[in-house]
mmCIF file of C-alpha atoms and ligand atoms in Angstrom:
data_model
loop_
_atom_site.group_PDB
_atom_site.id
_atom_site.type_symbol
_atom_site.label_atom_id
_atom_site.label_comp_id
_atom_site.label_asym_id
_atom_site.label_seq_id
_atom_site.Cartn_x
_atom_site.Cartn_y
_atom_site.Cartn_z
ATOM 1 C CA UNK A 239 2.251 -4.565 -4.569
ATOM 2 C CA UNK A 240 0.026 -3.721 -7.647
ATOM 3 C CA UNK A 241 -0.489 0.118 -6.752
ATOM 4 C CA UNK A 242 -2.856 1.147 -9.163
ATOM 5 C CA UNK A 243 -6.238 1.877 -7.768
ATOM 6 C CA UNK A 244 -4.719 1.599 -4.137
ATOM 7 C CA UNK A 245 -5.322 4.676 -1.515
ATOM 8 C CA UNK A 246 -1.695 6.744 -0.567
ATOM 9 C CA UNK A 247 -1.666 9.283 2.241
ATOM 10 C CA UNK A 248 1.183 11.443 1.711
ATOM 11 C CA UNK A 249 2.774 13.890 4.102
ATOM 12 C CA UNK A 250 3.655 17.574 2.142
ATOM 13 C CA UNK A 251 2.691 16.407 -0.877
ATOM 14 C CA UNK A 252 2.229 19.963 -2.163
ATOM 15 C CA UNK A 253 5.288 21.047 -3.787
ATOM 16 C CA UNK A 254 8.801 20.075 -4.584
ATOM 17 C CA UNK A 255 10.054 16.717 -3.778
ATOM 18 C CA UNK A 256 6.343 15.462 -2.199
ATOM 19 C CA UNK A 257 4.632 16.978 -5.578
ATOM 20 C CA UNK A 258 6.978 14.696 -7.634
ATOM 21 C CA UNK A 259 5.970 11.995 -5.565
ATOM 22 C CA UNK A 260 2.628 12.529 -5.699
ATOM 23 C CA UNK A 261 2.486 13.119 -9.280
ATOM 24 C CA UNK A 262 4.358 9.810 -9.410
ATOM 25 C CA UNK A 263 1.747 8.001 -7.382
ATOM 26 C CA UNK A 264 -0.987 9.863 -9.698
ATOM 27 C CA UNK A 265 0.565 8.417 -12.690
ATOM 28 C CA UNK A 266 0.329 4.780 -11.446
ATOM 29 C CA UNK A 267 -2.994 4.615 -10.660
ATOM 30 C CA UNK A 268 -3.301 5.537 -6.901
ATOM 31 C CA UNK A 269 -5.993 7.649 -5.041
ATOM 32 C CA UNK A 270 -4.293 10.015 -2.706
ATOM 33 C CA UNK A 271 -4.820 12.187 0.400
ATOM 34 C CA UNK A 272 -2.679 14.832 -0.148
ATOM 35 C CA UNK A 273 -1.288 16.431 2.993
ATOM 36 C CA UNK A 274 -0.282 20.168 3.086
ATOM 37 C CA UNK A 275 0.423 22.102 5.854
ATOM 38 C CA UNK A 276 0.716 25.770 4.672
ATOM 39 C CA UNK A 277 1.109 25.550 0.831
ATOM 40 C CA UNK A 278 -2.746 25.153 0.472
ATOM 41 C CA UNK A 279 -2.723 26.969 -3.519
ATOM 42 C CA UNK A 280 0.143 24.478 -4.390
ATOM 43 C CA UNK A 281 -1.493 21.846 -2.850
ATOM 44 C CA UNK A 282 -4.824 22.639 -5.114
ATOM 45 C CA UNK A 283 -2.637 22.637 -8.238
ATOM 46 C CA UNK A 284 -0.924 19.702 -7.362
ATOM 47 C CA UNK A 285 -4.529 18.177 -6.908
ATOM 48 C CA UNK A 286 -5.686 19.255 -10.344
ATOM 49 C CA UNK A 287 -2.177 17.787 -11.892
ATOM 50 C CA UNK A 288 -2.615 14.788 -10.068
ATOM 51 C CA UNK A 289 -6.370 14.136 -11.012
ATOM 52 C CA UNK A 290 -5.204 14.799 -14.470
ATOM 53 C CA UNK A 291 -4.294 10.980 -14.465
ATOM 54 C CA UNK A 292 -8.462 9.865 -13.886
ATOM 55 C CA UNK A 293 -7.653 9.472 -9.840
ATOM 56 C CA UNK A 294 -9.175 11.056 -6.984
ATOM 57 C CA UNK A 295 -7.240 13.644 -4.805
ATOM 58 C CA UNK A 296 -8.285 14.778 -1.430
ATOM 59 C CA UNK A 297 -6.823 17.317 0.338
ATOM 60 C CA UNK A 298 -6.176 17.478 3.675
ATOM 61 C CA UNK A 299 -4.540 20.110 6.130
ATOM 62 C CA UNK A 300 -2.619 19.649 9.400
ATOM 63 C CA UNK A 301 0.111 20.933 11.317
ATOM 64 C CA UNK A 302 1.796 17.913 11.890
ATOM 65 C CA UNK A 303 3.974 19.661 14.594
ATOM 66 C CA UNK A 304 0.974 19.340 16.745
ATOM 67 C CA UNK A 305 -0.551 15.833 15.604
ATOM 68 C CA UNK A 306 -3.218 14.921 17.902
ATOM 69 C CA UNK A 307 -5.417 12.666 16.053
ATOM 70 C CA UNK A 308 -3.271 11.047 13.762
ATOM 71 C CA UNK A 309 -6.037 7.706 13.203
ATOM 72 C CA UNK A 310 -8.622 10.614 11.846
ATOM 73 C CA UNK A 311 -6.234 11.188 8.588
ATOM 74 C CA UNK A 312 -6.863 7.334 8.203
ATOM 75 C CA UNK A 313 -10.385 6.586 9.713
ATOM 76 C CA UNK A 314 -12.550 10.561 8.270
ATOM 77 C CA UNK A 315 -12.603 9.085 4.105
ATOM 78 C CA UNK A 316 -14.766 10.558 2.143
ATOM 79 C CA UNK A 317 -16.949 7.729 -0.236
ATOM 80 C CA UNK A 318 -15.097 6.556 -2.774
ATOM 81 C CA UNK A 319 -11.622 5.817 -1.119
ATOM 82 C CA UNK A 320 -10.426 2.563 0.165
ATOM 83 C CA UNK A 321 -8.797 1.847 2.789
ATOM 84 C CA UNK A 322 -5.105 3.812 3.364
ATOM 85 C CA UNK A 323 -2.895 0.905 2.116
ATOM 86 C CA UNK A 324 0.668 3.365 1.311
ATOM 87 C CA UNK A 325 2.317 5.555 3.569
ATOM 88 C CA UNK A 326 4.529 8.126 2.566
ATOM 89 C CA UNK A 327 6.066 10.278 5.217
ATOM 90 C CA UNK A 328 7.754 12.975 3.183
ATOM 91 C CA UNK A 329 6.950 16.182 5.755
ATOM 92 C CA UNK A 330 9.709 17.620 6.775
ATOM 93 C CA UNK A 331 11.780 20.774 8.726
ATOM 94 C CA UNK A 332 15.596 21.227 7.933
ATOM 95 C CA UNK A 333 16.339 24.235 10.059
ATOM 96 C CA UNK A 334 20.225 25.365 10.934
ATOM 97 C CA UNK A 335 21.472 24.489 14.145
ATOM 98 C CA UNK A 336 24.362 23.161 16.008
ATOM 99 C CA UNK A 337 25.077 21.121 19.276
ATOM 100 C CA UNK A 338 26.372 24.465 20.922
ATOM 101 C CA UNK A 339 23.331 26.545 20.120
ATOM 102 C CA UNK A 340 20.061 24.819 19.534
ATOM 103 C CA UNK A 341 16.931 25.559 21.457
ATOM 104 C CA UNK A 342 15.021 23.157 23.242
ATOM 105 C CA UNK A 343 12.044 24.791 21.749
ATOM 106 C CA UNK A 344 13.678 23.663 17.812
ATOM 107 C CA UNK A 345 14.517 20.758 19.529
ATOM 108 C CA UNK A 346 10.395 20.185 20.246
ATOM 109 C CA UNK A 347 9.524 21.445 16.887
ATOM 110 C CA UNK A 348 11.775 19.453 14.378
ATOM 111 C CA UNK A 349 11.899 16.358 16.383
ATOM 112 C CA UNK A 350 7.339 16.453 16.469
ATOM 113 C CA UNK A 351 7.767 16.905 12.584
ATOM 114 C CA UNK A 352 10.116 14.977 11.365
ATOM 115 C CA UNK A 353 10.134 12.229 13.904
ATOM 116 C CA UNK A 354 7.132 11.692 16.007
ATOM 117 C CA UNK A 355 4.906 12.701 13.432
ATOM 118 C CA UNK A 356 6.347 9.823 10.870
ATOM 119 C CA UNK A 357 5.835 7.487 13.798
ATOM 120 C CA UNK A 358 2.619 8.299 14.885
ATOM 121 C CA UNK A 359 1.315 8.047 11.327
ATOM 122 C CA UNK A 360 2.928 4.711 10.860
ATOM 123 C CA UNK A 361 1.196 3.596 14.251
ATOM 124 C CA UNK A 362 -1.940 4.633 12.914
ATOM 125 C CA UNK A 363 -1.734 3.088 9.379
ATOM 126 C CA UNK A 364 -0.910 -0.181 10.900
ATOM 127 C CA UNK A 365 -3.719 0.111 13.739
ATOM 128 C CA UNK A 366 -6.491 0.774 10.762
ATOM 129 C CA UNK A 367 -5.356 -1.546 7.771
ATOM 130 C CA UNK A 368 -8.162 -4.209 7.423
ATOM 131 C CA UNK A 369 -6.574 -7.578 8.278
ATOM 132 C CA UNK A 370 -6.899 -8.935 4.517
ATOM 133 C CA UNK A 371 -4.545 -5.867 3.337
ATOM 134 C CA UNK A 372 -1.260 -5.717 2.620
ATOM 135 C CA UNK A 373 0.378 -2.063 3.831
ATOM 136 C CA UNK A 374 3.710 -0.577 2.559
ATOM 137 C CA UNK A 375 5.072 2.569 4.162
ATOM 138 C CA UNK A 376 8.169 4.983 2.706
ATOM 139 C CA UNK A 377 10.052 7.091 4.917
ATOM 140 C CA UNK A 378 11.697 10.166 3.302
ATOM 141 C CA UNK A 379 15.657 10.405 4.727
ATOM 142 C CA UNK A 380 18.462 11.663 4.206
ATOM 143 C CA UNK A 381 22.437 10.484 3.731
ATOM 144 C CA UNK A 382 23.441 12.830 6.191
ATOM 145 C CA UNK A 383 22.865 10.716 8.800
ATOM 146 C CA UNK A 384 25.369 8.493 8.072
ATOM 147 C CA UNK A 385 28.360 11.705 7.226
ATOM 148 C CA UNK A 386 26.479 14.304 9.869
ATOM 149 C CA UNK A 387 26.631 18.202 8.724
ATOM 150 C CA UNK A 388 28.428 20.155 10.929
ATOM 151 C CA UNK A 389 25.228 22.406 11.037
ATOM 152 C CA UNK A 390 21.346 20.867 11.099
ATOM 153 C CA UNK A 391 22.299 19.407 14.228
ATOM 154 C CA UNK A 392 18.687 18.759 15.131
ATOM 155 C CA UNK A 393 17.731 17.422 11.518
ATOM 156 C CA UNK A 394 20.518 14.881 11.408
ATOM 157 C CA UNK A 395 19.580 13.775 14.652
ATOM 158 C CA UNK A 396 15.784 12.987 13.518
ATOM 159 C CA UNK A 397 16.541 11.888 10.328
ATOM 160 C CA UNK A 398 18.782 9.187 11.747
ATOM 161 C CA UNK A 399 16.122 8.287 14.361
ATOM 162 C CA UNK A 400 14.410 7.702 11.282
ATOM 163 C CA UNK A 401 16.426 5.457 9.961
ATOM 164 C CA UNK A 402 16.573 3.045 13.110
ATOM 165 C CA UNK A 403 12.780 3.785 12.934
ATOM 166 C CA UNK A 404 12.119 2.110 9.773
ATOM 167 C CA UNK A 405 14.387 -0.949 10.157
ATOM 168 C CA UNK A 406 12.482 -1.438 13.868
ATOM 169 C CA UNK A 407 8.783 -0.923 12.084
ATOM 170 C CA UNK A 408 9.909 -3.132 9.018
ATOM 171 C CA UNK A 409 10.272 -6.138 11.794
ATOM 172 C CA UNK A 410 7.581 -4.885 14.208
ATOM 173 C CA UNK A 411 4.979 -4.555 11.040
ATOM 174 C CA UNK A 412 5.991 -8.039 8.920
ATOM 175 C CA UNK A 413 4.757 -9.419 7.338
ATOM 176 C CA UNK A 414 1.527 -7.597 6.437
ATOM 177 C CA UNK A 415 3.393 -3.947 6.449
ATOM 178 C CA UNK A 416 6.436 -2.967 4.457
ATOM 179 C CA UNK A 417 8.876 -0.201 5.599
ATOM 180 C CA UNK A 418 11.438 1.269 3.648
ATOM 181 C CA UNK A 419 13.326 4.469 3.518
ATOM 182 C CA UNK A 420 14.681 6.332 0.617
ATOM 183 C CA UNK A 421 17.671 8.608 1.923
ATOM 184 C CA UNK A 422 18.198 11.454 -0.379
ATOM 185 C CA UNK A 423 21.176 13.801 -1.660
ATOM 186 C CA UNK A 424 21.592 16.533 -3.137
ATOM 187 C CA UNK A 425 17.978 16.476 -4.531
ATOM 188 C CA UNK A 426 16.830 20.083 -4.899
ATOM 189 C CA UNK A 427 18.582 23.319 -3.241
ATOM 190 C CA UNK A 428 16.967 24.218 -0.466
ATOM 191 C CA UNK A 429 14.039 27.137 -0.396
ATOM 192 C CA UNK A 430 15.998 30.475 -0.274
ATOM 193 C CA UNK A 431 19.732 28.899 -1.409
ATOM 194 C CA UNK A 432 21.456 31.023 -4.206
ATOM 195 C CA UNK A 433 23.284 29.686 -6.927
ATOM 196 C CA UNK A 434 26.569 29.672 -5.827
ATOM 197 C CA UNK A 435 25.828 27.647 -3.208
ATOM 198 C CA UNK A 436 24.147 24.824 -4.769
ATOM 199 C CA UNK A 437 27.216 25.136 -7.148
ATOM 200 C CA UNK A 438 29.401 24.490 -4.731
ATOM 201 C CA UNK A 439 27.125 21.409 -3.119
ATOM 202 C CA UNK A 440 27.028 19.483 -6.810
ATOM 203 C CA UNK A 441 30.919 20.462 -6.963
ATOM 204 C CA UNK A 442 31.041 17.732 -4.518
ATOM 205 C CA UNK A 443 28.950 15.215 -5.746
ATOM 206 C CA UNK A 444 30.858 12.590 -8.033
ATOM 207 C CA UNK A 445 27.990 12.132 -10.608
ATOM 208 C CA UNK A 446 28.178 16.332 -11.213
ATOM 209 C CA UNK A 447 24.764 16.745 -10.552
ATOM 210 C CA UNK A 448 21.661 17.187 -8.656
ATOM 211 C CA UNK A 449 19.139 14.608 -8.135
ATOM 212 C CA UNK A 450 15.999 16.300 -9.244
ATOM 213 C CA UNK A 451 12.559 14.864 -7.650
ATOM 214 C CA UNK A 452 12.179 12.718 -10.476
ATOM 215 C CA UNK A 453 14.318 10.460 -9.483
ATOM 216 C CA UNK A 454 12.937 10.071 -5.884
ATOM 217 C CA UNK A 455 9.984 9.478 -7.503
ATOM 218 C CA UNK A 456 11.283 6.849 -9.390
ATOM 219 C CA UNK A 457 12.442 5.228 -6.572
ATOM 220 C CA UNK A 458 9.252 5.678 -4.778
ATOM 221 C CA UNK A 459 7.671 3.163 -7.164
ATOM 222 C CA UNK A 460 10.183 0.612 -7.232
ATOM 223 C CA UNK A 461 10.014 0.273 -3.551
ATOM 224 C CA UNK A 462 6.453 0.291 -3.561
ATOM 225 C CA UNK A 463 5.913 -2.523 -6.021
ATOM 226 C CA UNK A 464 9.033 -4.942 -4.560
ATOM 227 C CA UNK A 465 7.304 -7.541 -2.577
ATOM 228 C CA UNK A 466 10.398 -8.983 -1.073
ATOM 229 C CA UNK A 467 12.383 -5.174 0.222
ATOM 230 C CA UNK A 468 11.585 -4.371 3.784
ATOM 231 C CA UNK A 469 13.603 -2.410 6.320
ATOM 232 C CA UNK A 470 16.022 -1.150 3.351
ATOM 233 C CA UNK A 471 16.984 2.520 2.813
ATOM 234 C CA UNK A 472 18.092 3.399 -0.390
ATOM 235 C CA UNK A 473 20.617 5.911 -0.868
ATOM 236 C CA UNK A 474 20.012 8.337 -3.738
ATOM 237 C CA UNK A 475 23.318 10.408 -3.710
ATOM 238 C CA UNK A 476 24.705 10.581 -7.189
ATOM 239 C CA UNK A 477 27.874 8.853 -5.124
ATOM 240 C CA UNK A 478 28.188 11.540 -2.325
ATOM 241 C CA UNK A 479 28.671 9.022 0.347
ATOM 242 C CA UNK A 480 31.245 7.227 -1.422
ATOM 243 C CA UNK A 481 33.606 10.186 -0.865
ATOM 244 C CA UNK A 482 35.997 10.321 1.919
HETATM 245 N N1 NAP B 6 15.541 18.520 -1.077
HETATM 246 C C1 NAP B 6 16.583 17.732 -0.870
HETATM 247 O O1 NAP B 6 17.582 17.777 -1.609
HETATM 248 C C2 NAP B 6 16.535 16.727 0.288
HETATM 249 C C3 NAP B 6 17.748 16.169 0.718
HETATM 250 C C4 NAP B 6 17.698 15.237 1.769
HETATM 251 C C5 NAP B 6 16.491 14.864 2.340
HETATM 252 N N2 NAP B 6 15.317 15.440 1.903
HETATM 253 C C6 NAP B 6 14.056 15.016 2.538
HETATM 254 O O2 NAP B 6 13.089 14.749 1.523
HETATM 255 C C7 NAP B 6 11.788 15.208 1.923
HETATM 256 C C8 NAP B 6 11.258 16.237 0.909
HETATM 257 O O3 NAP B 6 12.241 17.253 0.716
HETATM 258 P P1 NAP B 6 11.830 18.737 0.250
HETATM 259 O O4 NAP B 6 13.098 19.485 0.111
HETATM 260 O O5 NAP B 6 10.878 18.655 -0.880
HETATM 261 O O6 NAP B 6 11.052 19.189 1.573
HETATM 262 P P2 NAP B 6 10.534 20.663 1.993
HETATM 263 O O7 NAP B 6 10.111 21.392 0.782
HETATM 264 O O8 NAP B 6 11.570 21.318 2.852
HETATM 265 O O9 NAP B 6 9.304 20.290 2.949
HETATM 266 C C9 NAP B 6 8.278 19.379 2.535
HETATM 267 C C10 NAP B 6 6.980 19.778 3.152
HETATM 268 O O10 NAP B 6 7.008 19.629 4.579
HETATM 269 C C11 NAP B 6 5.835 20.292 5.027
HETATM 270 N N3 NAP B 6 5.902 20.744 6.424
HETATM 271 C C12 NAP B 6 6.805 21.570 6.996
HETATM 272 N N4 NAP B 6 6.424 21.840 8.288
HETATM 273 C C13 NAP B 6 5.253 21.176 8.494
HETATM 274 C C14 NAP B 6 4.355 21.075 9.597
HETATM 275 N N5 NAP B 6 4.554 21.710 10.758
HETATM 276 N N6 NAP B 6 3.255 20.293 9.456
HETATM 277 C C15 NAP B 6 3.016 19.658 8.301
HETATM 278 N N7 NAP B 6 3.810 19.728 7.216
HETATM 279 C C16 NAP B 6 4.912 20.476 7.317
HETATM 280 C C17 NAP B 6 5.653 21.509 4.123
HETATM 281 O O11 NAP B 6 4.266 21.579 3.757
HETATM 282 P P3 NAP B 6 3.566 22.980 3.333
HETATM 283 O O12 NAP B 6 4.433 23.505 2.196
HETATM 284 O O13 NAP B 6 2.201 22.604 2.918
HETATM 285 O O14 NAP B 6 3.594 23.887 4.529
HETATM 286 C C18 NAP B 6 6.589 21.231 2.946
HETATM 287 O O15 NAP B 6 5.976 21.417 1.695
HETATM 288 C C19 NAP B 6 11.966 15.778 3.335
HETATM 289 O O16 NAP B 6 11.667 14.778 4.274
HETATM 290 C C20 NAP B 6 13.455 16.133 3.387
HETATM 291 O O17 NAP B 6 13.975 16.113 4.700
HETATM 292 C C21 NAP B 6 15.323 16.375 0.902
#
């Protein structure tokens, strides 16, 4: 797909990994609904960074733990955008858990964000793409699923409902709507992690180093502009999964 001058919705697109992105998207000549959910100053910068390039940025809150309207974030445009033609579900929750203690209450919580939300949002991108336009959608994933922690019990479980979610969509959606995953690594440490830890995390990874959102981003765009990749996840580990 030609991106530039296309419309993106993307989920979180505030900070970290989902600013990247949307910078990324920015760059290349797309419009984009931003989605935040709390980070609404980040969100505003991002905007202005984002515009930076000559597009148009429109912000747009929601909890997506309680979606109820998902076709509005698709249908309520304000003049001047096109038609929603890339998804990017990016939103996510990565709280610590295991099968012995989790809540059913987390279980409601991550499983609305990072799994019904993605699919809801897909349903609704499909159901309001004019019939002459071509629609690409990119989960955000993670390796894990494939080599589970022994803690994020909930997360894994999500994320890898993801994963079956994006090869199912890719055939379900063809051949107007692409659907691709990227499944990431050891990208950023997480909000809150100390040094030390994220030390010991690249210690692990083969390359020697972290990801950096950059790189997603990178990604981002290659999947977005291959006409012929559907129902692929790409793993960006810096070889973490090849270890035994
Ligand atoms: N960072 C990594 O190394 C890594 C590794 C593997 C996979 N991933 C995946 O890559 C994606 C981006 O990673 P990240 O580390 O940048 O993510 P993150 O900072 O943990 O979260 C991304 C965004 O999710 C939004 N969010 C959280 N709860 C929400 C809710 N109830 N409703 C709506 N939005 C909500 C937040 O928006 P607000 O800030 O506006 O509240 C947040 O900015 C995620 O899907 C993550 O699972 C990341």
């Amino acid at each position: 797909m030609d991106i530039t001058g296309k419309t993106a919705l993307i989920t979180g697109g505030a900070l970290r990994i989902g600013r990247a992105l949307t910078l990324a998207l920015a760059q290349a000549g797309c419009h984009i609904i931003l989605h935040y959910h709390r980070s609404e100053e980040e969100a505003q910068k991002t905007a202005r960074d984002a515009e930076a390039f000559g597009v148009r940025v429109w912000l747009r809150q929601a909890d997506l733990g309680r979606l109820d309207d998902p076709m509005s974030l698709f249908t309520e445009l304000p003049p001047g955008f096109s038609p929603v033609q890339i998804l990017i579900n990016n939103a996510a929750i990565f709280p610590k858990d295991t099968l012995l203690d989790f809540s059913m209450e987390d279980w409601q919580r991550v499983m609305r964000i990072n799994l019904r939300s993605p699919v809801l949002l897909t349903q609704a991108f499909a159901r309001t793409l004019p019939e002459d336009k071509m629609g690409v959608v990119i989960n955000m994933t993670d390796w894990r699923t494939e080599r589970p922690y022994k803690t994020h019990f909930i997360y894994t479980l999500s994320k890898g409902a993801l994963d079956t979610f994006t090869r199912a969509a890719a055939l379900q959606l063809a051949p107007r709507v692409r659907v691709n995953g990227i499944a990431l690594g050891a990208m950023l440490p997480p909000e809150g992690a100390s040094a030390s830890y994220w030390q010991s995390v690249l210690a692990t990874v083969p390359l020697k180093q972290g990801g950096g959102a950059e790189s997603a981003a990178d990604t981002l765009l290659y999947l977005l502009r291959n006409d012929f990749i559907t129902g692929e996840t790409i793993r960006l580990t810096g070889g973490a999964h090849l270890r035994m």
